[in-house]
Amino acid sequence: MKGLITEPYLVTVGEALAVLSSPGPGPLVLGAAMRLGIAGAESNVAIGVSRLGGSATWIGRVSNDELGELILRELRAEGVTAVATRDTAPTSLLLKEQRTANRGRTRYYRTHTAGARLCPQDVPEHLVAGAAVLHITGITPALGDAPALAVRTAVDIASAAGVPISLDINFRSLLWDETKARDTLLPLLRKADLVFAGSYEARLMVPGTLDGDGPEQLAKNVCALGPAGAVIKLGDAGAFALLDGKAYRQPAVPVRVHDTVGAGDAFAAGYLAELLAGEPPERRLRTAALVGAFAVSSTGDWEGLPRRAELALLDHHDDILR
């Protein structure tokens, strides 16, 4: 079975949610259509890595309800090894409303749920210690003390075993404030080998950073705290990376933007899949940009992520590949 300890694999720890999203603009009123899906920053990355041919293991806590079953079924259908503790608490819910053509609203229902009860006992030491890379995000630690401790436990296991640690800051203002986020994530950042951050997130994590600092300085500031690598995501301007002291620039892949949700997870998945495959930084960043472009040109958090054979589609300029 894919994801068993027979090849280098990525392991990630976090919460997966059920998602209810409106298919088009308009208010949520009686009779409005909704689409059911799943999401979660860590599970999104695991799916993205798996679609590119990598091996990925997701560790979490899921409910015994139907939505918990849906999460496990979808992850396993995508080739991800799902290692989950079962819980009687309900599944967390993300409600996405497309209120107007260009304005959406997001609401979280994540209190007293299975994912919010993730704890250190849910993290199998052998799976983390045997991984080729551990990927974590700043979202799961925002859910409470127990999930934060579970993530710290995974980081400590990985650090002791010499497993490279990847951290995506992924700050969510709906979950916590800047001060709490910085205080919680800085110890994780100091132990990370690689950090993904937007410009705002990089400034958030490094006190004293100037508003006018560009991506080069932001990456240097992040690496000064301990990581060997920092990737500053710049949206339609691409990305800047400082990896083992060497600078890299990656332009964005031009596409028609449909939905930016999940773009950061897609970028990380593309980069980490190539890292698992032993590819050089230039290839990691190029694939990251391609996967991110697929994400923003389709709907959903992960549904539009490409298989490896599809990456070449965005190298063609025709609308239809013949």
mmCIF file of N, CA and C in Angstrom, residues 170-281:
data_model
loop_
_atom_site.group_PDB
_atom_site.id
_atom_site.type_symbol
_atom_site.label_atom_id
_atom_site.label_comp_id
_atom_site.label_asym_id
_atom_site.label_seq_id
_atom_site.Cartn_x
_atom_site.Cartn_y
_atom_site.Cartn_z
ATOM 1 N N ASN A 170 1.200 30.172 7.745
ATOM 2 C CA ASN A 170 -0.256 30.046 7.586
ATOM 3 C C ASN A 170 -1.038 30.747 8.691
ATOM 4 N N PHE A 171 -0.765 32.012 8.928
ATOM 5 C CA PHE A 171 -1.459 32.763 9.974
ATOM 6 C C PHE A 171 -2.929 32.968 9.601
ATOM 7 N N ARG A 172 -3.825 32.679 10.545
ATOM 8 C CA ARG A 172 -5.257 32.859 10.357
ATOM 9 C C ARG A 172 -5.795 33.757 11.471
ATOM 10 N N SER A 173 -6.155 34.983 11.106
ATOM 11 C CA SER A 173 -6.603 35.951 12.107
ATOM 12 C C SER A 173 -7.940 35.562 12.732
ATOM 13 N N LEU A 174 -8.704 34.694 12.076
ATOM 14 C CA LEU A 174 -9.963 34.241 12.655
ATOM 15 C C LEU A 174 -9.739 33.253 13.795
ATOM 16 N N LEU A 175 -8.529 32.721 13.905
ATOM 17 C CA LEU A 175 -8.258 31.707 14.917
ATOM 18 C C LEU A 175 -7.509 32.248 16.120
ATOM 19 N N TRP A 176 -6.619 33.235 15.913
ATOM 20 C CA TRP A 176 -5.878 33.813 17.039
ATOM 21 C C TRP A 176 -5.293 35.147 16.635
ATOM 22 N N ASP A 177 -4.748 35.873 17.639
ATOM 23 C CA ASP A 177 -4.184 37.186 17.340
ATOM 24 C C ASP A 177 -2.689 37.065 17.047
ATOM 25 N N GLU A 178 -2.104 38.160 16.592
ATOM 26 C CA GLU A 178 -0.713 38.154 16.169
ATOM 27 C C GLU A 178 0.244 37.788 17.298
ATOM 28 N N THR A 179 0.005 38.337 18.471
ATOM 29 C CA THR A 179 0.909 38.087 19.600
ATOM 30 C C THR A 179 0.927 36.617 19.983
ATOM 31 N N LYS A 180 -0.252 36.014 20.108
ATOM 32 C CA LYS A 180 -0.341 34.601 20.461
ATOM 33 C C LYS A 180 0.294 33.744 19.376
ATOM 34 N N ALA A 181 0.049 34.097 18.120
ATOM 35 C CA ALA A 181 0.629 33.333 17.018
ATOM 36 C C ALA A 181 2.151 33.400 17.059
ATOM 37 N N ARG A 182 2.704 34.595 17.244
ATOM 38 C CA ARG A 182 4.161 34.733 17.265
ATOM 39 C C ARG A 182 4.766 33.964 18.431
ATOM 40 N N ASP A 183 4.169 34.093 19.606
ATOM 41 C CA ASP A 183 4.715 33.418 20.788
ATOM 42 C C ASP A 183 4.691 31.901 20.638
ATOM 43 N N THR A 184 3.659 31.383 19.974
ATOM 44 C CA THR A 184 3.520 29.935 19.816
ATOM 45 C C THR A 184 4.388 29.386 18.694
ATOM 46 N N LEU A 185 4.479 30.136 17.607
ATOM 47 C CA LEU A 185 5.152 29.608 16.423
ATOM 48 C C LEU A 185 6.660 29.855 16.406
ATOM 49 N N LEU A 186 7.134 30.864 17.117
ATOM 50 C CA LEU A 186 8.569 31.142 17.090
ATOM 51 C C LEU A 186 9.417 29.953 17.555
ATOM 52 N N PRO A 187 9.051 29.256 18.646
ATOM 53 C CA PRO A 187 9.844 28.077 19.025
ATOM 54 C C PRO A 187 9.851 26.997 17.950
ATOM 55 N N LEU A 188 8.746 26.861 17.208
ATOM 56 C CA LEU A 188 8.698 25.885 16.123
ATOM 57 C C LEU A 188 9.564 26.351 14.960
ATOM 58 N N LEU A 189 9.513 27.638 14.667
ATOM 59 C CA LEU A 189 10.309 28.189 13.572
ATOM 60 C C LEU A 189 11.794 28.001 13.842
ATOM 61 N N ARG A 190 12.217 28.180 15.076
ATOM 62 C CA ARG A 190 13.641 28.047 15.414
ATOM 63 C C ARG A 190 14.136 26.616 15.204
ATOM 64 N N LYS A 191 13.248 25.635 15.285
ATOM 65 C CA LYS A 191 13.635 24.243 15.074
ATOM 66 C C LYS A 191 13.427 23.787 13.636
ATOM 67 N N ALA A 192 12.788 24.624 12.820
ATOM 68 C CA ALA A 192 12.496 24.238 11.438
ATOM 69 C C ALA A 192 13.734 24.349 10.565
ATOM 70 N N ASP A 193 13.767 23.539 9.522
ATOM 71 C CA ASP A 193 14.815 23.616 8.515
ATOM 72 C C ASP A 193 14.376 24.459 7.326
ATOM 73 N N LEU A 194 13.079 24.522 7.094
ATOM 74 C CA LEU A 194 12.523 25.231 5.949
ATOM 75 C C LEU A 194 11.237 25.921 6.382
ATOM 76 N N VAL A 195 11.087 27.196 6.014
ATOM 77 C CA VAL A 195 9.900 27.967 6.383
ATOM 78 C C VAL A 195 9.260 28.558 5.136
ATOM 79 N N PHE A 196 7.971 28.365 4.990
ATOM 80 C CA PHE A 196 7.179 29.032 3.956
ATOM 81 C C PHE A 196 6.408 30.173 4.623
ATOM 82 N N ALA A 197 6.420 31.342 4.023
ATOM 83 C CA ALA A 197 5.703 32.476 4.607
ATOM 84 C C ALA A 197 5.381 33.491 3.525
ATOM 85 N N GLY A 198 4.237 34.150 3.672
ATOM 86 C CA GLY A 198 3.969 35.333 2.884
ATOM 87 C C GLY A 198 4.745 36.500 3.480
ATOM 88 N N SER A 199 4.775 37.619 2.777
ATOM 89 C CA SER A 199 5.510 38.779 3.278
ATOM 90 C C SER A 199 4.993 39.233 4.635
ATOM 91 N N TYR A 200 3.689 39.314 4.773
ATOM 92 C CA TYR A 200 3.095 39.725 6.051
ATOM 93 C C TYR A 200 3.456 38.733 7.152
ATOM 94 N N GLU A 201 3.400 37.449 6.841
ATOM 95 C CA GLU A 201 3.705 36.425 7.848
ATOM 96 C C GLU A 201 5.163 36.475 8.274
ATOM 97 N N ALA A 202 6.066 36.744 7.323
ATOM 98 C CA ALA A 202 7.481 36.859 7.672
ATOM 99 C C ALA A 202 7.709 38.050 8.595
ATOM 100 N N ARG A 203 7.032 39.156 8.323
ATOM 101 C CA ARG A 203 7.156 40.325 9.207
ATOM 102 C C ARG A 203 6.574 40.025 10.582
ATOM 103 N N LEU A 204 5.505 39.282 10.604
ATOM 104 C CA LEU A 204 4.866 38.918 11.867
ATOM 105 C C LEU A 204 5.808 38.120 12.756
ATOM 106 N N MET A 205 6.577 37.233 12.159
ATOM 107 C CA MET A 205 7.398 36.326 12.943
ATOM 108 C C MET A 205 8.714 36.930 13.403
ATOM 109 N N VAL A 206 9.136 38.015 12.798
ATOM 110 C CA VAL A 206 10.432 38.615 13.147
ATOM 111 C C VAL A 206 10.202 40.017 13.688
ATOM 112 N N PRO A 207 10.158 40.196 14.993
ATOM 113 C CA PRO A 207 9.955 41.527 15.582
ATOM 114 C C PRO A 207 11.033 42.501 15.109
ATOM 115 N N GLY A 208 10.614 43.714 14.819
ATOM 116 C CA GLY A 208 11.557 44.726 14.374
ATOM 117 C C GLY A 208 11.747 44.803 12.879
ATOM 118 N N THR A 209 11.110 43.906 12.149
ATOM 119 C CA THR A 209 11.193 43.954 10.693
ATOM 120 C C THR A 209 10.528 45.222 10.186
ATOM 121 N N LEU A 210 11.165 45.883 9.225
ATOM 122 C CA LEU A 210 10.637 47.132 8.686
ATOM 123 C C LEU A 210 9.603 46.853 7.606
ATOM 124 N N ASP A 211 8.601 47.728 7.526
ATOM 125 C CA ASP A 211 7.546 47.541 6.533
ATOM 126 C C ASP A 211 8.098 47.553 5.115
ATOM 127 N N GLY A 212 9.181 48.293 4.905
ATOM 128 C CA GLY A 212 9.733 48.407 3.567
ATOM 129 C C GLY A 212 10.683 47.299 3.175
ATOM 130 N N ASP A 213 10.951 46.368 4.085
ATOM 131 C CA ASP A 213 11.868 45.276 3.768
ATOM 132 C C ASP A 213 11.307 44.403 2.650
ATOM 133 N N GLY A 214 12.137 44.127 1.654
ATOM 134 C CA GLY A 214 11.725 43.284 0.550
ATOM 135 C C GLY A 214 11.883 41.815 0.880
ATOM 136 N N PRO A 215 11.527 40.934 -0.050
ATOM 137 C CA PRO A 215 11.575 39.497 0.221
ATOM 138 C C PRO A 215 12.977 38.993 0.553
ATOM 139 N N GLU A 216 14.015 39.606 -0.040
ATOM 140 C CA GLU A 216 15.381 39.176 0.265
ATOM 141 C C GLU A 216 15.684 39.363 1.747
ATOM 142 N N GLN A 217 15.377 40.563 2.265
ATOM 143 C CA GLN A 217 15.647 40.832 3.673
ATOM 144 C C GLN A 217 14.749 40.001 4.577
ATOM 145 N N LEU A 218 13.494 39.825 4.172
ATOM 146 C CA LEU A 218 12.584 39.004 4.970
ATOM 147 C C LEU A 218 13.108 37.576 5.097
ATOM 148 N N ALA A 219 13.585 37.008 3.995
ATOM 149 C CA ALA A 219 14.122 35.647 4.033
ATOM 150 C C ALA A 219 15.360 35.586 4.928
ATOM 151 N N LYS A 220 16.228 36.593 4.832
ATOM 152 C CA LYS A 220 17.410 36.633 5.700
ATOM 153 C C LYS A 220 17.011 36.708 7.166
ATOM 154 N N ASN A 221 15.994 37.524 7.459
ATOM 155 C CA ASN A 221 15.541 37.657 8.845
ATOM 156 C C ASN A 221 15.018 36.337 9.399
ATOM 157 N N VAL A 222 14.271 35.614 8.563
ATOM 158 C CA VAL A 222 13.740 34.324 9.000
ATOM 159 C C VAL A 222 14.879 33.334 9.224
ATOM 160 N N CYS A 223 15.808 33.264 8.280
ATOM 161 C CA CYS A 223 16.915 32.311 8.404
ATOM 162 C C CYS A 223 17.827 32.650 9.583
ATOM 163 N N ALA A 224 17.888 33.917 9.953
ATOM 164 C CA ALA A 224 18.711 34.312 11.096
ATOM 165 C C ALA A 224 18.212 33.703 12.398
ATOM 166 N N LEU A 225 16.958 33.266 12.413
ATOM 167 C CA LEU A 225 16.389 32.646 13.608
ATOM 168 C C LEU A 225 16.694 31.153 13.700
ATOM 169 N N GLY A 226 17.289 30.587 12.659
ATOM 170 C CA GLY A 226 17.660 29.177 12.738
ATOM 171 C C GLY A 226 17.466 28.355 11.481
ATOM 172 N N PRO A 227 16.373 28.544 10.720
ATOM 173 C CA PRO A 227 16.150 27.706 9.538
ATOM 174 C C PRO A 227 17.238 27.882 8.477
ATOM 175 N N ALA A 228 17.535 26.801 7.767
ATOM 176 C CA ALA A 228 18.497 26.877 6.667
ATOM 177 C C ALA A 228 17.852 27.430 5.404
ATOM 178 N N GLY A 229 16.530 27.392 5.334
ATOM 179 C CA GLY A 229 15.837 27.843 4.145
ATOM 180 C C GLY A 229 14.569 28.606 4.466
ATOM 181 N N ALA A 230 14.287 29.622 3.659
ATOM 182 C CA ALA A 230 13.043 30.385 3.778
ATOM 183 C C ALA A 230 12.522 30.668 2.383
ATOM 184 N N VAL A 231 11.244 30.422 2.177
ATOM 185 C CA VAL A 231 10.593 30.706 0.900
ATOM 186 C C VAL A 231 9.522 31.753 1.162
ATOM 187 N N ILE A 232 9.684 32.919 0.562
ATOM 188 C CA ILE A 232 8.732 34.015 0.724
ATOM 189 C C ILE A 232 7.788 33.997 -0.475
ATOM 190 N N LYS A 233 6.523 33.712 -0.208
ATOM 191 C CA LYS A 233 5.518 33.623 -1.279
ATOM 192 C C LYS A 233 4.991 35.023 -1.588
ATOM 193 N N LEU A 234 4.985 35.385 -2.873
ATOM 194 C CA LEU A 234 4.679 36.746 -3.300
ATOM 195 C C LEU A 234 3.456 36.835 -4.204
ATOM 196 N N GLY A 235 2.595 35.837 -4.175
ATOM 197 C CA GLY A 235 1.383 35.873 -4.990
ATOM 198 C C GLY A 235 1.703 35.899 -6.470
ATOM 199 N N ASP A 236 1.112 36.849 -7.188
ATOM 200 C CA ASP A 236 1.324 36.897 -8.636
ATOM 201 C C ASP A 236 2.717 37.376 -9.014
ATOM 202 N N ALA A 237 3.519 37.749 -8.013
ATOM 203 C CA ALA A 237 4.919 38.094 -8.276
ATOM 204 C C ALA A 237 5.847 36.895 -8.105
ATOM 205 N N GLY A 238 5.285 35.734 -7.804
ATOM 206 C CA GLY A 238 6.083 34.527 -7.699
ATOM 207 C C GLY A 238 6.581 34.274 -6.291
ATOM 208 N N ALA A 239 7.849 33.955 -6.154
ATOM 209 C CA ALA A 239 8.415 33.630 -4.847
ATOM 210 C C ALA A 239 9.904 33.936 -4.841
ATOM 211 N N PHE A 240 10.412 34.223 -3.648
ATOM 212 C CA PHE A 240 11.849 34.375 -3.436
ATOM 213 C C PHE A 240 12.269 33.374 -2.387
ATOM 214 N N ALA A 241 13.369 32.674 -2.632
ATOM 215 C CA ALA A 241 13.842 31.665 -1.690
ATOM 216 C C ALA A 241 15.297 31.911 -1.341
ATOM 217 N N LEU A 242 15.612 31.732 -0.084
ATOM 218 C CA LEU A 242 16.990 31.737 0.392
ATOM 219 C C LEU A 242 17.237 30.360 0.987
ATOM 220 N N LEU A 243 18.041 29.548 0.300
ATOM 221 C CA LEU A 243 18.243 28.147 0.671
ATOM 222 C C LEU A 243 19.726 27.882 0.853
ATOM 223 N N ASP A 244 20.105 27.573 2.079
ATOM 224 C CA ASP A 244 21.515 27.343 2.397
ATOM 225 C C ASP A 244 22.382 28.504 1.931
ATOM 226 N N GLY A 245 21.865 29.715 2.126
ATOM 227 C CA GLY A 245 22.627 30.918 1.817
ATOM 228 C C GLY A 245 22.577 31.367 0.368
ATOM 229 N N LYS A 246 21.912 30.618 -0.501
ATOM 230 C CA LYS A 246 21.834 30.969 -1.913
ATOM 231 C C LYS A 246 20.440 31.460 -2.267
ATOM 232 N N ALA A 247 20.392 32.543 -3.056
ATOM 233 C CA ALA A 247 19.117 33.170 -3.405
ATOM 234 C C ALA A 247 18.562 32.590 -4.704
ATOM 235 N N TYR A 248 17.236 32.452 -4.741
ATOM 236 C CA TYR A 248 16.541 31.968 -5.924
ATOM 237 C C TYR A 248 15.282 32.797 -6.133
ATOM 238 N N ARG A 249 14.982 33.103 -7.376
ATOM 239 C CA ARG A 249 13.738 33.793 -7.718
ATOM 240 C C ARG A 249 12.910 32.899 -8.634
ATOM 241 N N GLN A 250 11.628 32.793 -8.310
ATOM 242 C CA GLN A 250 10.733 31.966 -9.113
ATOM 243 C C GLN A 250 9.535 32.800 -9.539
ATOM 244 N N PRO A 251 9.396 33.080 -10.838
ATOM 245 C CA PRO A 251 8.211 33.828 -11.286
ATOM 246 C C PRO A 251 6.956 32.983 -11.181
ATOM 247 N N ALA A 252 5.829 33.651 -11.048
ATOM 248 C CA ALA A 252 4.548 32.954 -11.050
ATOM 249 C C ALA A 252 4.250 32.446 -12.455
ATOM 250 N N VAL A 253 3.465 31.381 -12.524
ATOM 251 C CA VAL A 253 3.020 30.848 -13.812
ATOM 252 C C VAL A 253 1.714 31.562 -14.171
ATOM 253 N N PRO A 254 1.662 32.260 -15.306
ATOM 254 C CA PRO A 254 0.460 33.036 -15.649
ATOM 255 C C PRO A 254 -0.734 32.150 -15.980
ATOM 256 N N VAL A 255 -1.805 32.338 -15.234
ATOM 257 C CA VAL A 255 -3.059 31.625 -15.475
ATOM 258 C C VAL A 255 -4.208 32.569 -15.159
ATOM 259 N N ARG A 256 -5.389 32.194 -15.581
ATOM 260 C CA ARG A 256 -6.593 32.947 -15.216
ATOM 261 C C ARG A 256 -7.008 32.516 -13.811
ATOM 262 N N VAL A 257 -7.003 33.453 -12.883
ATOM 263 C CA VAL A 257 -7.274 33.125 -11.484
ATOM 264 C C VAL A 257 -8.768 32.933 -11.275
ATOM 265 N N HIS A 258 -9.104 31.798 -10.680
ATOM 266 C CA HIS A 258 -10.501 31.490 -10.393
ATOM 267 C C HIS A 258 -10.783 31.487 -8.893
ATOM 268 N N ASP A 259 -9.860 30.935 -8.114
ATOM 269 C CA ASP A 259 -10.062 30.816 -6.669
ATOM 270 C C ASP A 259 -8.680 30.666 -6.024
ATOM 271 N N THR A 260 -8.311 31.601 -5.141
ATOM 272 C CA THR A 260 -6.975 31.572 -4.547
ATOM 273 C C THR A 260 -6.881 30.675 -3.314
ATOM 274 N N VAL A 261 -7.997 30.145 -2.845
ATOM 275 C CA VAL A 261 -7.975 29.287 -1.663
ATOM 276 C C VAL A 261 -7.135 28.036 -1.939
ATOM 277 N N GLY A 262 -6.238 27.738 -1.022
ATOM 278 C CA GLY A 262 -5.414 26.546 -1.154
ATOM 279 C C GLY A 262 -4.142 26.745 -1.951
ATOM 280 N N ALA A 263 -3.886 27.972 -2.426
ATOM 281 C CA ALA A 263 -2.709 28.203 -3.259
ATOM 282 C C ALA A 263 -1.418 27.974 -2.484
ATOM 283 N N GLY A 264 -1.374 28.437 -1.241
ATOM 284 C CA GLY A 264 -0.166 28.261 -0.441
ATOM 285 C C GLY A 264 0.121 26.801 -0.140
ATOM 286 N N ASP A 265 -0.917 26.039 0.162
ATOM 287 C CA ASP A 265 -0.744 24.605 0.399
ATOM 288 C C ASP A 265 -0.258 23.913 -0.862
ATOM 289 N N ALA A 266 -0.798 24.317 -2.007
ATOM 290 C CA ALA A 266 -0.391 23.717 -3.279
ATOM 291 C C ALA A 266 1.077 24.007 -3.556
ATOM 292 N N PHE A 267 1.494 25.240 -3.319
ATOM 293 C CA PHE A 267 2.889 25.617 -3.531
ATOM 294 C C PHE A 267 3.807 24.758 -2.663
ATOM 295 N N ALA A 268 3.451 24.638 -1.381
ATOM 296 C CA ALA A 268 4.260 23.822 -0.475
ATOM 297 C C ALA A 268 4.299 22.366 -0.925
ATOM 298 N N ALA A 269 3.156 21.856 -1.380
ATOM 299 C CA ALA A 269 3.107 20.458 -1.830
ATOM 300 C C ALA A 269 4.033 20.231 -3.010
ATOM 301 N N GLY A 270 4.022 21.144 -3.968
ATOM 302 C CA GLY A 270 4.900 21.001 -5.122
ATOM 303 C C GLY A 270 6.367 21.019 -4.738
ATOM 304 N N TYR A 271 6.722 21.934 -3.858
ATOM 305 C CA TYR A 271 8.107 22.031 -3.400
ATOM 306 C C TYR A 271 8.524 20.765 -2.660
ATOM 307 N N LEU A 272 7.695 20.323 -1.730
ATOM 308 C CA LEU A 272 8.056 19.184 -0.885
ATOM 309 C C LEU A 272 8.065 17.871 -1.659
ATOM 310 N N ALA A 273 7.198 17.736 -2.666
ATOM 311 C CA ALA A 273 7.218 16.534 -3.493
ATOM 312 C C ALA A 273 8.558 16.403 -4.211
ATOM 313 N N GLU A 274 9.074 17.521 -4.702
ATOM 314 C CA GLU A 274 10.360 17.483 -5.390
ATOM 315 C C GLU A 274 11.513 17.314 -4.396
ATOM 316 N N LEU A 275 11.346 17.838 -3.204
ATOM 317 C CA LEU A 275 12.348 17.608 -2.160
ATOM 318 C C LEU A 275 12.450 16.121 -1.840
ATOM 319 N N LEU A 276 11.305 15.458 -1.722
ATOM 320 C CA LEU A 276 11.298 14.014 -1.487
ATOM 321 C C LEU A 276 11.980 13.262 -2.629
ATOM 322 N N ALA A 277 11.803 13.786 -3.834
ATOM 323 C CA ALA A 277 12.356 13.124 -5.020
ATOM 324 C C ALA A 277 13.837 13.436 -5.218
ATOM 325 N N GLY A 278 14.408 14.271 -4.346
ATOM 326 C CA GLY A 278 15.822 14.593 -4.451
ATOM 327 C C GLY A 278 16.165 15.610 -5.519
ATOM 328 N N GLU A 279 15.188 16.405 -5.940
ATOM 329 C CA GLU A 279 15.417 17.383 -6.993
ATOM 330 C C GLU A 279 16.093 18.647 -6.439
ATOM 331 N N PRO A 280 16.820 19.387 -7.285
ATOM 332 C CA PRO A 280 17.505 20.603 -6.845
ATOM 333 C C PRO A 280 16.513 21.746 -6.593
ATOM 334 N N PRO A 281 16.967 22.811 -5.920
ATOM 335 C CA PRO A 281 16.055 23.918 -5.569
ATOM 336 C C PRO A 281 15.305 24.513 -6.756
#
